GROMACS .gro file of C-alpha atoms in nm:
model
  376
    1UNK     CA    1   2.483   1.151  -2.313
    2UNK     CA    2   2.259   0.962  -2.557
    3UNK     CA    3   2.403   0.868  -2.897
    4UNK     CA    4   2.339   1.129  -3.166
    5UNK     CA    5   2.174   0.879  -3.401
    6UNK     CA    6   1.908   0.806  -3.138
    7UNK     CA    7   1.837   1.172  -3.063
    8UNK     CA    8   1.775   1.231  -3.435
    9UNK     CA    9   1.562   0.920  -3.492
   10UNK     CA   10   1.217   1.054  -3.403
   11UNK     CA   11   1.017   0.736  -3.463
   12UNK     CA   12   1.065   0.370  -3.380
   13UNK     CA   13   0.849   0.058  -3.420
   14UNK     CA   14   0.797  -0.172  -3.120
   15UNK     CA   15   0.706  -0.527  -3.231
   16UNK     CA   16   0.520  -0.746  -2.980
   17UNK     CA   17   0.486  -1.091  -3.136
   18UNK     CA   18   0.464  -1.382  -2.894
   19UNK     CA   19   0.266  -1.705  -2.840
   20UNK     CA   20  -0.006  -1.479  -2.695
   21UNK     CA   21  -0.047  -1.346  -3.051
   22UNK     CA   22  -0.204  -1.682  -3.144
   23UNK     CA   23  -0.518  -1.644  -2.930
   24UNK     CA   24  -0.473  -1.267  -2.967
   25UNK     CA   25  -0.753  -1.166  -2.734
   26UNK     CA   26  -0.811  -0.923  -2.446
   27UNK     CA   27  -1.093  -0.701  -2.318
   28UNK     CA   28  -1.009  -0.367  -2.484
   29UNK     CA   29  -1.251  -0.148  -2.294
   30UNK     CA   30  -1.046   0.013  -2.015
   31UNK     CA   31  -0.710   0.176  -2.100
   32UNK     CA   32  -0.433   0.023  -1.894
   33UNK     CA   33  -0.347   0.350  -1.719
   34UNK     CA   34  -0.707   0.368  -1.591
   35UNK     CA   35  -0.723   0.008  -1.462
   36UNK     CA   36  -0.620   0.099  -1.105
   37UNK     CA   37  -0.935   0.316  -1.086
   38UNK     CA   38  -1.172   0.040  -1.199
   39UNK     CA   39  -1.240  -0.080  -0.845
   40UNK     CA   40  -1.122  -0.439  -0.891
   41UNK     CA   41  -0.895  -0.618  -0.646
   42UNK     CA   42  -0.686  -0.757  -0.934
   43UNK     CA   43  -0.715  -0.500  -1.215
   44UNK     CA   44  -0.432  -0.650  -1.422
   45UNK     CA   45  -0.646  -0.960  -1.473
   46UNK     CA   46  -0.867  -0.734  -1.685
   47UNK     CA   47  -0.585  -0.566  -1.879
   48UNK     CA   48  -0.637  -0.465  -2.246
   49UNK     CA   49  -0.283  -0.591  -2.311
   50UNK     CA   50  -0.336  -0.909  -2.516
   51UNK     CA   51   0.031  -0.995  -2.463
   52UNK     CA   52  -0.062  -1.056  -2.096
   53UNK     CA   53  -0.303  -1.335  -2.198
   54UNK     CA   54  -0.129  -1.605  -1.994
   55UNK     CA   55  -0.143  -1.399  -1.676
   56UNK     CA   56  -0.511  -1.309  -1.724
   57UNK     CA   57  -0.586  -1.683  -1.758
   58UNK     CA   58  -0.483  -1.723  -1.394
   59UNK     CA   59  -0.789  -1.525  -1.280
   60UNK     CA   60  -1.090  -1.762  -1.322
   61UNK     CA   61  -1.340  -1.475  -1.334
   62UNK     CA   62  -1.156  -1.271  -1.595
   63UNK     CA   63  -1.286  -1.213  -1.949
   64UNK     CA   64  -0.976  -1.388  -2.088
   65UNK     CA   65  -1.042  -1.699  -1.879
   66UNK     CA   66  -1.403  -1.712  -2.001
   67UNK     CA   67  -1.294  -1.663  -2.362
   68UNK     CA   68  -1.028  -1.932  -2.333
   69UNK     CA   69  -1.270  -2.187  -2.186
   70UNK     CA   70  -1.521  -2.120  -2.464
   71UNK     CA   71  -1.265  -2.120  -2.745
   72UNK     CA   72  -0.988  -2.360  -2.640
   73UNK     CA   73  -1.132  -2.560  -2.352
   74UNK     CA   74  -0.854  -2.694  -2.130
   75UNK     CA   75  -0.575  -2.633  -2.383
   76UNK     CA   76  -0.271  -2.498  -2.195
   77UNK     CA   77  -0.106  -2.170  -2.288
   78UNK     CA   78   0.220  -2.353  -2.364
   79UNK     CA   79   0.052  -2.519  -2.665
   80UNK     CA   80   0.044  -2.181  -2.840
   81UNK     CA   81   0.423  -2.198  -2.864
   82UNK     CA   82   0.389  -2.480  -3.116
   83UNK     CA   83   0.131  -2.285  -3.318
   84UNK     CA   84   0.360  -1.983  -3.319
   85UNK     CA   85   0.654  -2.189  -3.446
   86UNK     CA   86   0.438  -2.342  -3.721
   87UNK     CA   87   0.327  -1.996  -3.840
   88UNK     CA   88   0.688  -1.881  -3.882
   89UNK     CA   89   0.683  -2.052  -4.222
   90UNK     CA   90   0.465  -1.762  -4.341
   91UNK     CA   91   0.685  -1.486  -4.202
   92UNK     CA   92   0.854  -1.236  -4.432
   93UNK     CA   93   1.077  -1.010  -4.220
   94UNK     CA   94   1.183  -0.811  -4.527
   95UNK     CA   95   0.823  -0.703  -4.592
   96UNK     CA   96   0.792  -0.586  -4.231
   97UNK     CA   97   1.115  -0.391  -4.253
   98UNK     CA   98   1.009  -0.218  -4.575
   99UNK     CA   99   0.676  -0.116  -4.421
  100UNK     CA  100   0.847   0.020  -4.112
  101UNK     CA  101   1.092   0.222  -4.319
  102UNK     CA  102   0.811   0.356  -4.537
  103UNK     CA  103   0.626   0.464  -4.221
  104UNK     CA  104   0.919   0.688  -4.132
  105UNK     CA  105   1.072   0.474  -3.858
  106UNK     CA  106   1.445   0.503  -3.798
  107UNK     CA  107   1.470   0.206  -3.565
  108UNK     CA  108   1.277  -0.108  -3.473
  109UNK     CA  109   1.271  -0.290  -3.140
  110UNK     CA  110   1.168  -0.657  -3.129
  111UNK     CA  111   1.034  -0.828  -2.818
  112UNK     CA  112   1.281  -1.115  -2.795
  113UNK     CA  113   1.138  -1.254  -2.470
  114UNK     CA  114   0.818  -1.131  -2.309
  115UNK     CA  115   0.682  -1.217  -1.964
  116UNK     CA  116   0.581  -1.567  -2.075
  117UNK     CA  117   0.951  -1.654  -2.113
  118UNK     CA  118   0.921  -1.762  -2.478
  119UNK     CA  119   1.237  -1.672  -2.674
  120UNK     CA  120   1.233  -1.564  -3.038
  121UNK     CA  121   1.577  -1.711  -3.098
  122UNK     CA  122   1.714  -2.064  -3.045
  123UNK     CA  123   1.888  -1.975  -2.722
  124UNK     CA  124   2.178  -2.184  -2.602
  125UNK     CA  125   2.086  -2.092  -2.244
  126UNK     CA  126   1.862  -2.379  -2.140
  127UNK     CA  127   1.537  -2.299  -1.959
  128UNK     CA  128   1.532  -2.541  -1.662
  129UNK     CA  129   1.152  -2.530  -1.634
  130UNK     CA  130   1.028  -2.550  -1.994
  131UNK     CA  131   1.258  -2.715  -2.247
  132UNK     CA  132   1.233  -2.597  -2.606
  133UNK     CA  133   1.036  -2.286  -2.515
  134UNK     CA  134   1.174  -2.088  -2.807
  135UNK     CA  135   1.155  -2.054  -3.183
  136UNK     CA  136   1.337  -2.303  -3.403
  137UNK     CA  137   1.394  -2.026  -3.658
  138UNK     CA  138   1.623  -1.741  -3.552
  139UNK     CA  139   1.356  -1.473  -3.564
  140UNK     CA  140   1.574  -1.222  -3.379
  141UNK     CA  141   1.864  -1.260  -3.620
  142UNK     CA  142   1.645  -1.247  -3.930
  143UNK     CA  143   1.457  -0.942  -3.803
  144UNK     CA  144   1.784  -0.764  -3.723
  145UNK     CA  145   1.922  -0.839  -4.069
  146UNK     CA  146   1.602  -0.724  -4.242
  147UNK     CA  147   1.564  -0.390  -4.064
  148UNK     CA  148   1.934  -0.309  -4.094
  149UNK     CA  149   1.916  -0.380  -4.467
  150UNK     CA  150   1.650  -0.107  -4.487
  151UNK     CA  151   1.875   0.139  -4.303
  152UNK     CA  152   1.704   0.110  -3.963
  153UNK     CA  153   1.874   0.058  -3.629
  154UNK     CA  154   1.786  -0.262  -3.442
  155UNK     CA  155   1.688  -0.301  -3.078
  156UNK     CA  156   1.610  -0.593  -2.848
  157UNK     CA  157   1.339  -0.587  -2.583
  158UNK     CA  158   1.393  -0.838  -2.305
  159UNK     CA  159   1.166  -0.898  -2.007
  160UNK     CA  160   1.426  -0.904  -1.734
  161UNK     CA  161   1.174  -0.843  -1.457
  162UNK     CA  162   0.918  -1.114  -1.524
  163UNK     CA  163   0.935  -1.470  -1.654
  164UNK     CA  164   0.638  -1.695  -1.584
  165UNK     CA  165   0.839  -2.011  -1.646
  166UNK     CA  166   1.030  -1.922  -1.327
  167UNK     CA  167   0.750  -1.760  -1.123
  168UNK     CA  168   0.393  -1.813  -1.240
  169UNK     CA  169   0.199  -1.649  -0.958
  170UNK     CA  170  -0.104  -1.445  -1.075
  171UNK     CA  171  -0.021  -1.074  -1.110
  172UNK     CA  172  -0.321  -0.859  -1.029
  173UNK     CA  173  -0.168  -0.530  -0.915
  174UNK     CA  174   0.145  -0.322  -0.943
  175UNK     CA  175   0.266  -0.456  -0.611
  176UNK     CA  176   0.225  -0.811  -0.743
  177UNK     CA  177   0.462  -0.726  -1.031
  178UNK     CA  178   0.738  -0.638  -0.787
  179UNK     CA  179   0.674  -0.952  -0.582
  180UNK     CA  180   0.683  -1.174  -0.892
  181UNK     CA  181   1.034  -1.081  -1.006
  182UNK     CA  182   1.194  -1.429  -0.989
  183UNK     CA  183   1.481  -1.520  -0.761
  184UNK     CA  184   1.680  -1.843  -0.733
  185UNK     CA  185   1.845  -1.939  -1.061
  186UNK     CA  186   1.666  -1.673  -1.262
  187UNK     CA  187   1.910  -1.378  -1.226
  188UNK     CA  188   2.192  -1.592  -1.370
  189UNK     CA  189   1.964  -1.720  -1.647
  190UNK     CA  190   1.849  -1.371  -1.747
  191UNK     CA  191   2.205  -1.238  -1.736
  192UNK     CA  192   2.330  -1.520  -1.960
  193UNK     CA  193   2.049  -1.465  -2.209
  194UNK     CA  194   2.100  -1.090  -2.224
  195UNK     CA  195   2.471  -1.139  -2.288
  196UNK     CA  196   2.387  -1.393  -2.556
  197UNK     CA  197   2.163  -1.139  -2.730
  198UNK     CA  198   2.438  -0.877  -2.712
  199UNK     CA  199   2.708  -1.114  -2.835
  200UNK     CA  200   2.504  -1.256  -3.125
  201UNK     CA  201   2.317  -0.953  -3.254
  202UNK     CA  202   2.503  -0.641  -3.135
  203UNK     CA  203   2.176  -0.452  -3.079
  204UNK     CA  204   2.180  -0.076  -3.120
  205UNK     CA  205   1.921  -0.050  -2.840
  206UNK     CA  206   1.909  -0.252  -2.519
  207UNK     CA  207   1.547  -0.224  -2.402
  208UNK     CA  208   1.491  -0.407  -2.076
  209UNK     CA  209   1.141  -0.429  -1.927
  210UNK     CA  210   0.995  -0.411  -1.574
  211UNK     CA  211   1.319  -0.437  -1.371
  212UNK     CA  212   1.631  -0.647  -1.333
  213UNK     CA  213   1.643  -0.944  -1.093
  214UNK     CA  214   2.005  -0.890  -0.987
  215UNK     CA  215   2.198  -0.642  -0.775
  216UNK     CA  216   2.326  -0.295  -0.875
  217UNK     CA  217   2.666  -0.458  -0.935
  218UNK     CA  218   2.505  -0.709  -1.172
  219UNK     CA  219   2.348  -0.424  -1.366
  220UNK     CA  220   2.676  -0.234  -1.379
  221UNK     CA  221   2.861  -0.536  -1.518
  222UNK     CA  222   2.591  -0.600  -1.778
  223UNK     CA  223   2.603  -0.238  -1.894
  224UNK     CA  224   2.982  -0.249  -1.912
  225UNK     CA  225   2.961  -0.564  -2.125
  226UNK     CA  226   2.715  -0.396  -2.358
  227UNK     CA  227   2.912  -0.070  -2.385
  228UNK     CA  228   3.222  -0.267  -2.480
  229UNK     CA  229   3.040  -0.476  -2.741
  230UNK     CA  230   2.830  -0.191  -2.886
  231UNK     CA  231   2.999   0.146  -2.821
  232UNK     CA  232   2.730   0.338  -3.011
  233UNK     CA  233   2.444   0.156  -2.835
  234UNK     CA  234   2.180   0.306  -2.606
  235UNK     CA  235   2.010   0.169  -2.294
  236UNK     CA  236   1.660   0.242  -2.167
  237UNK     CA  237   1.563   0.319  -1.808
  238UNK     CA  238   1.416  -0.013  -1.692
  239UNK     CA  239   1.729  -0.191  -1.575
  240UNK     CA  240   1.617  -0.124  -1.219
  241UNK     CA  241   1.823  -0.352  -0.993
  242UNK     CA  242   1.667  -0.551  -0.714
  243UNK     CA  243   1.636  -0.331  -0.405
  244UNK     CA  244   1.594  -0.421  -0.036
  245UNK     CA  245   1.272  -0.219  -0.026
  246UNK     CA  246   1.109  -0.480  -0.252
  247UNK     CA  247   1.104  -0.718   0.045
  248UNK     CA  248   0.881  -0.478   0.239
  249UNK     CA  249   0.590  -0.565   0.009
  250UNK     CA  250   0.556  -0.891   0.199
  251UNK     CA  251   0.470  -0.695   0.515
  252UNK     CA  252   0.102  -0.651   0.617
  253UNK     CA  253  -0.046  -0.343   0.455
  254UNK     CA  254   0.256  -0.267   0.235
  255UNK     CA  255   0.090  -0.384  -0.085
  256UNK     CA  256  -0.219  -0.180  -0.002
  257UNK     CA  257  -0.008   0.134   0.036
  258UNK     CA  258   0.181   0.065  -0.287
  259UNK     CA  259  -0.135   0.003  -0.487
  260UNK     CA  260  -0.299   0.310  -0.333
  261UNK     CA  261  -0.015   0.523  -0.461
  262UNK     CA  262  -0.066   0.377  -0.810
  263UNK     CA  263  -0.435   0.467  -0.798
  264UNK     CA  264  -0.351   0.826  -0.706
  265UNK     CA  265  -0.102   0.844  -0.992
  266UNK     CA  266  -0.366   0.712  -1.233
  267UNK     CA  267  -0.622   0.961  -1.104
  268UNK     CA  268  -0.380   1.244  -1.188
  269UNK     CA  269  -0.343   1.110  -1.543
  270UNK     CA  270   0.033   1.067  -1.509
  271UNK     CA  271   0.053   0.727  -1.680
  272UNK     CA  272   0.351   0.504  -1.599
  273UNK     CA  273   0.700   0.642  -1.552
  274UNK     CA  274   0.972   0.396  -1.441
  275UNK     CA  275   1.192   0.469  -1.143
  276UNK     CA  276   1.529   0.612  -1.231
  277UNK     CA  277   1.796   0.338  -1.245
  278UNK     CA  278   2.167   0.406  -1.192
  279UNK     CA  279   2.251   0.347  -1.560
  280UNK     CA  280   2.039   0.461  -1.856
  281UNK     CA  281   2.052   0.683  -2.164
  282UNK     CA  282   1.686   0.777  -2.204
  283UNK     CA  283   1.355   0.769  -2.017
  284UNK     CA  284   1.053   0.567  -2.132
  285UNK     CA  285   0.722   0.705  -2.002
  286UNK     CA  286   0.431   0.485  -2.113
  287UNK     CA  287   0.085   0.631  -2.171
  288UNK     CA  288   0.232   0.962  -2.051
  289UNK     CA  289   0.399   1.275  -2.171
  290UNK     CA  290   0.751   1.388  -2.097
  291UNK     CA  291   0.814   1.406  -1.723
  292UNK     CA  292   1.141   1.596  -1.694
  293UNK     CA  293   1.455   1.708  -1.873
  294UNK     CA  294   1.676   1.481  -2.078
  295UNK     CA  295   1.626   1.231  -2.363
  296UNK     CA  296   1.296   1.044  -2.359
  297UNK     CA  297   1.090   0.801  -2.564
  298UNK     CA  298   0.711   0.777  -2.545
  299UNK     CA  299   0.601   0.413  -2.570
  300UNK     CA  300   0.248   0.311  -2.659
  301UNK     CA  301   0.056   0.074  -2.881
  302UNK     CA  302  -0.144   0.158  -3.189
  303UNK     CA  303  -0.439   0.022  -2.993
  304UNK     CA  304  -0.493  -0.010  -2.618
  305UNK     CA  305  -0.228  -0.277  -2.596
  306UNK     CA  306   0.090  -0.371  -2.779
  307UNK     CA  307   0.022  -0.727  -2.894
  308UNK     CA  308  -0.237  -0.838  -3.148
  309UNK     CA  309  -0.593  -0.823  -3.014
  310UNK     CA  310  -0.861  -0.960  -3.248
  311UNK     CA  311  -1.121  -0.828  -3.002
  312UNK     CA  312  -1.028  -0.461  -3.051
  313UNK     CA  313  -1.311  -0.245  -3.191
  314UNK     CA  314  -1.222   0.044  -3.426
  315UNK     CA  315  -1.251   0.300  -3.147
  316UNK     CA  316  -0.977   0.124  -2.948
  317UNK     CA  317  -0.716   0.227  -3.207
  318UNK     CA  318  -0.550   0.565  -3.238
  319UNK     CA  319  -0.742   0.788  -3.477
  320UNK     CA  320  -0.562   0.974  -3.752
  321UNK     CA  321  -0.565   1.312  -3.578
  322UNK     CA  322  -0.458   1.162  -3.245
  323UNK     CA  323  -0.170   0.974  -3.410
  324UNK     CA  324  -0.050   1.281  -3.598
  325UNK     CA  325  -0.074   1.492  -3.284
  326UNK     CA  326   0.122   1.234  -3.085
  327UNK     CA  327   0.400   1.224  -3.345
  328UNK     CA  328   0.425   1.601  -3.376
  329UNK     CA  329   0.404   1.677  -3.003
  330UNK     CA  330   0.671   1.421  -2.921
  331UNK     CA  331   0.900   1.555  -3.192
  332UNK     CA  332   0.841   1.914  -3.082
  333UNK     CA  333   0.951   1.817  -2.733
  334UNK     CA  334   1.271   1.663  -2.865
  335UNK     CA  335   1.171   1.305  -2.787
  336UNK     CA  336   1.119   0.984  -2.980
  337UNK     CA  337   0.797   0.790  -3.024
  338UNK     CA  338   0.817   0.409  -3.004
  339UNK     CA  339   0.484   0.294  -3.147
  340UNK     CA  340   0.369  -0.064  -3.096
  341UNK     CA  341   0.282  -0.305  -3.376
  342UNK     CA  342   0.136  -0.647  -3.293
  343UNK     CA  343   0.141  -0.902  -3.578
  344UNK     CA  344  -0.094  -1.201  -3.574
  345UNK     CA  345   0.038  -1.525  -3.433
  346UNK     CA  346  -0.139  -1.752  -3.679
  347UNK     CA  347   0.017  -1.611  -3.998
  348UNK     CA  348   0.282  -1.354  -3.897
  349UNK     CA  349   0.091  -1.075  -4.075
  350UNK     CA  350   0.034  -0.719  -3.954
  351UNK     CA  351  -0.347  -0.675  -3.926
  352UNK     CA  352  -0.527  -0.429  -4.153
  353UNK     CA  353  -0.616  -0.181  -3.877
  354UNK     CA  354  -0.250  -0.154  -3.779
  355UNK     CA  355  -0.130  -0.136  -4.140
  356UNK     CA  356  -0.366   0.157  -4.193
  357UNK     CA  357  -0.192   0.346  -3.910
  358UNK     CA  358   0.146   0.268  -4.068
  359UNK     CA  359   0.011   0.414  -4.392
  360UNK     CA  360  -0.088   0.731  -4.205
  361UNK     CA  361   0.262   0.752  -4.065
  362UNK     CA  362   0.400   0.707  -4.416
  363UNK     CA  363   0.196   1.006  -4.531
  364UNK     CA  364   0.347   1.208  -4.248
  365UNK     CA  365   0.689   1.095  -4.367
  366UNK     CA  366   0.633   1.277  -4.695
  367UNK     CA  367   0.633   1.599  -4.494
  368UNK     CA  368   0.966   1.520  -4.329
  369UNK     CA  369   1.248   1.769  -4.325
  370UNK     CA  370   1.553   1.691  -4.545
  371UNK     CA  371   1.752   1.537  -4.259
  372UNK     CA  372   1.482   1.273  -4.205
  373UNK     CA  373   1.340   1.397  -3.875
  374UNK     CA  374   0.969   1.429  -3.806
  375UNK     CA  375   0.877   1.800  -3.818
  376UNK     CA  376   0.748   1.965  -3.503
   0.00000   0.00000   0.00000
């Protein structure tokens, strides 16, 4: 049963802030849940998710690749890590935390490592493929301290399923995502980093993404470690352990069948709903509504992605009525809304279009019931 504090929270902020926030660019035109219907062989190369910038670069004909050539020439993605570290001098985590609290959030989840493998803390677990691929400043620790000082719970997002420093193959379809979950030394690396995050920061929320590279036993042991360290903590539903069926995607025609199923799901407007792992406290449908009984959390960005996208036109952001409806409908269904905020990489500031949406949420907060929950 999910912790009572989580079931009463209502609203959380999901911060995507990575080296991809430095170029901060993606084609915002097709919502991600509609990409499988766009008729491309590699739809994820055209994703509106700016945080997937590095992956989109691997498709020479993609809009991101054309933008990168015109703007940065042959500069490698890894160089943005240095820019990101330099911009940390401008970062004020306390200001973020105050804005999130004012918006009515009761918890905040920080992306500590996205699919590019860059860590927002000076990890003691050495990356064997890209040394120093992390912040010098302990952004995770400072963020945790700032949001907790404002009375918010703190969560860590960790990309357990993908890490391009271990497997950098281009990911064009849903089937490619499954195939790209790294093997070799990666399961031990990811396990050590996740335990390091738990040990150092005692996160109230453990928010894994995509899947987990290890076995069901590995997942069980990780969950047991977390439950012991943080008895009041909650776990999302994306700690999907590696399964034998994943190997079938290497068989002729298997990827075609898998991607065909995704297109049919998109055509029905069902969004993305993770498979059900053996251990979890709440479900996390993305770009979708509730899909069954039990605790759930709707995850989506303020725009058509989660990370900062300087190429987003006004119509790509949630309008005021749509945002209010999303908040109220989710609350009426007994769920939480985890809304994405993507700060800029060059100065660690939340862009004006996103701040405006936080202001709208703050106005909604003034209508809150005495116990601090969003009214249905």
